[in-house]
Amino acid sequence: MNIRMKRDFSYPVPGNKGIRRTLPAGWVGEVDDEVGAAAVEAGAGVDTDKEAGEPEKADKPKPSPKA
């Protein structure tokens, strides 16, 4: 999941007891889906994939006919 952080978000490291990592405010990048979903749910981040939506197909100009 690609995410853009609006504020700091601390999350536990899976498999390690008591160790936490922090995604800082302003950070943009890819994170695990579970961490990203938790950050979005907490209001700390924005899912850039959903924010961008589907790409639009650009109309290509037709080539002019050669005489």
PDB file of C-alpha atoms in Angstrom:
ATOM      1  CA  MET A   1       0.000   0.000   0.000  1.00  0.00           C
ATOM      2  CA  ASN A   2       1.294   3.468  -0.887  1.00  0.00           C
ATOM      3  CA  ILE A   3       0.642   6.031   1.804  1.00  0.00           C
ATOM      4  CA  ARG A   4       1.236   9.709   2.595  1.00  0.00           C
ATOM      5  CA  MET A   5       1.521  10.549   6.295  1.00  0.00           C
ATOM      6  CA  LYS A   6      -0.343  13.576   7.700  1.00  0.00           C
ATOM      7  CA  ARG A   7       1.053  13.103  11.220  1.00  0.00           C
ATOM      8  CA  ASP A   8       3.384  10.744  13.104  1.00  0.00           C
ATOM      9  CA  PHE A   9       2.083   7.186  13.498  1.00  0.00           C
ATOM     10  CA  SER A  10       3.663   4.590  15.782  1.00  0.00           C
ATOM     11  CA  TYR A  11       3.029   0.883  15.148  1.00  0.00           C
ATOM     12  CA  PRO A  12       4.260  -2.365  16.764  1.00  0.00           C
ATOM     13  CA  VAL A  13       6.816  -4.471  14.893  1.00  0.00           C
ATOM     14  CA  PRO A  14       5.318  -7.935  14.248  1.00  0.00           C
ATOM     15  CA  GLY A  15       7.051 -10.708  16.189  1.00  0.00           C
ATOM     16  CA  ASN A  16       8.992  -8.385  18.517  1.00  0.00           C
ATOM     17  CA  LYS A  17       7.773  -7.711  22.027  1.00  0.00           C
ATOM     18  CA  GLY A  18       7.369  -4.031  22.797  1.00  0.00           C
ATOM     19  CA  ILE A  19       9.342  -2.699  19.823  1.00  0.00           C
ATOM     20  CA  ARG A  20       7.563   0.049  17.878  1.00  0.00           C
ATOM     21  CA  ARG A  21       8.458   1.962  14.741  1.00  0.00           C
ATOM     22  CA  THR A  22       7.221   5.402  13.732  1.00  0.00           C
ATOM     23  CA  LEU A  23       6.243   6.723  10.324  1.00  0.00           C
ATOM     24  CA  PRO A  24       6.963  10.479  10.500  1.00  0.00           C
ATOM     25  CA  ALA A  25       4.622  13.222   9.306  1.00  0.00           C
ATOM     26  CA  GLY A  26       5.184  14.089   5.652  1.00  0.00           C
ATOM     27  CA  TRP A  27       6.604  10.658   4.813  1.00  0.00           C
ATOM     28  CA  VAL A  28       5.474   9.158   1.499  1.00  0.00           C
ATOM     29  CA  GLY A  29       6.126   5.560   0.520  1.00  0.00           C
ATOM     30  CA  GLU A  30       5.054   1.952   0.529  1.00  0.00           C
ATOM     31  CA  VAL A  31       4.202   0.037   3.710  1.00  0.00           C
ATOM     32  CA  ASP A  32       2.637  -3.309   4.593  1.00  0.00           C
ATOM     33  CA  ASP A  33      -1.114  -3.381   4.032  1.00  0.00           C
ATOM     34  CA  GLU A  34      -1.849  -3.927   7.754  1.00  0.00           C
ATOM     35  CA  VAL A  35       0.284  -0.964   8.859  1.00  0.00           C
ATOM     36  CA  GLY A  36      -1.096   1.270   6.115  1.00  0.00           C
ATOM     37  CA  ALA A  37      -4.695   0.352   6.880  1.00  0.00           C
ATOM     38  CA  ALA A  38      -4.144   1.068  10.589  1.00  0.00           C
ATOM     39  CA  ALA A  39      -2.584   4.470   9.791  1.00  0.00           C
ATOM     40  CA  VAL A  40      -5.459   5.422   7.476  1.00  0.00           C
ATOM     41  CA  GLU A  41      -8.037   4.244  10.024  1.00  0.00           C
ATOM     42  CA  ALA A  42      -6.342   6.321  12.741  1.00  0.00           C
ATOM     43  CA  GLY A  43      -6.445   9.380  10.471  1.00  0.00           C
ATOM     44  CA  ALA A  44      -2.656   9.658  10.413  1.00  0.00           C
ATOM     45  CA  GLY A  45      -2.231   8.835   6.735  1.00  0.00           C
ATOM     46  CA  VAL A  46      -3.849   8.958   3.313  1.00  0.00           C
ATOM     47  CA  ASP A  47      -3.959   5.984   0.943  1.00  0.00           C
ATOM     48  CA  THR A  48      -2.476   7.536  -2.207  1.00  0.00           C
ATOM     49  CA  ASP A  49      -3.735   4.670  -4.383  1.00  0.00           C
ATOM     50  CA  LYS A  50      -7.364   5.463  -3.503  1.00  0.00           C
ATOM     51  CA  GLU A  51      -6.713   9.216  -3.574  1.00  0.00           C
ATOM     52  CA  ALA A  52      -5.382   9.017  -7.130  1.00  0.00           C
ATOM     53  CA  GLY A  53      -8.213   6.856  -8.447  1.00  0.00           C
ATOM     54  CA  GLU A  54      -8.134   5.157 -11.817  1.00  0.00           C
ATOM     55  CA  PRO A  55      -5.911   6.698 -14.477  1.00  0.00           C
ATOM     56  CA  GLU A  56      -7.790   8.253 -17.360  1.00  0.00           C
ATOM     57  CA  LYS A  57      -7.015   7.257 -20.897  1.00  0.00           C
ATOM     58  CA  ALA A  58      -5.623  10.254 -22.717  1.00  0.00           C
ATOM     59  CA  ASP A  59      -6.933  10.896 -26.193  1.00  0.00           C
ATOM     60  CA  LYS A  60      -4.009  10.685 -28.563  1.00  0.00           C
ATOM     61  CA  PRO A  61      -4.043  13.136 -31.460  1.00  0.00           C
ATOM     62  CA  LYS A  62      -4.639  11.478 -34.790  1.00  0.00           C
ATOM     63  CA  PRO A  63      -1.786  11.804 -37.259  1.00  0.00           C
ATOM     64  CA  SER A  64      -2.436  14.125 -40.143  1.00  0.00           C
ATOM     65  CA  PRO A  65      -2.878  12.368 -43.485  1.00  0.00           C
ATOM     66  CA  LYS A  66       0.092  12.557 -45.805  1.00  0.00           C
ATOM     67  CA  ALA A  67      -0.580  13.877 -49.275  1.00  0.00           C
TER      68      ALA A  67
END
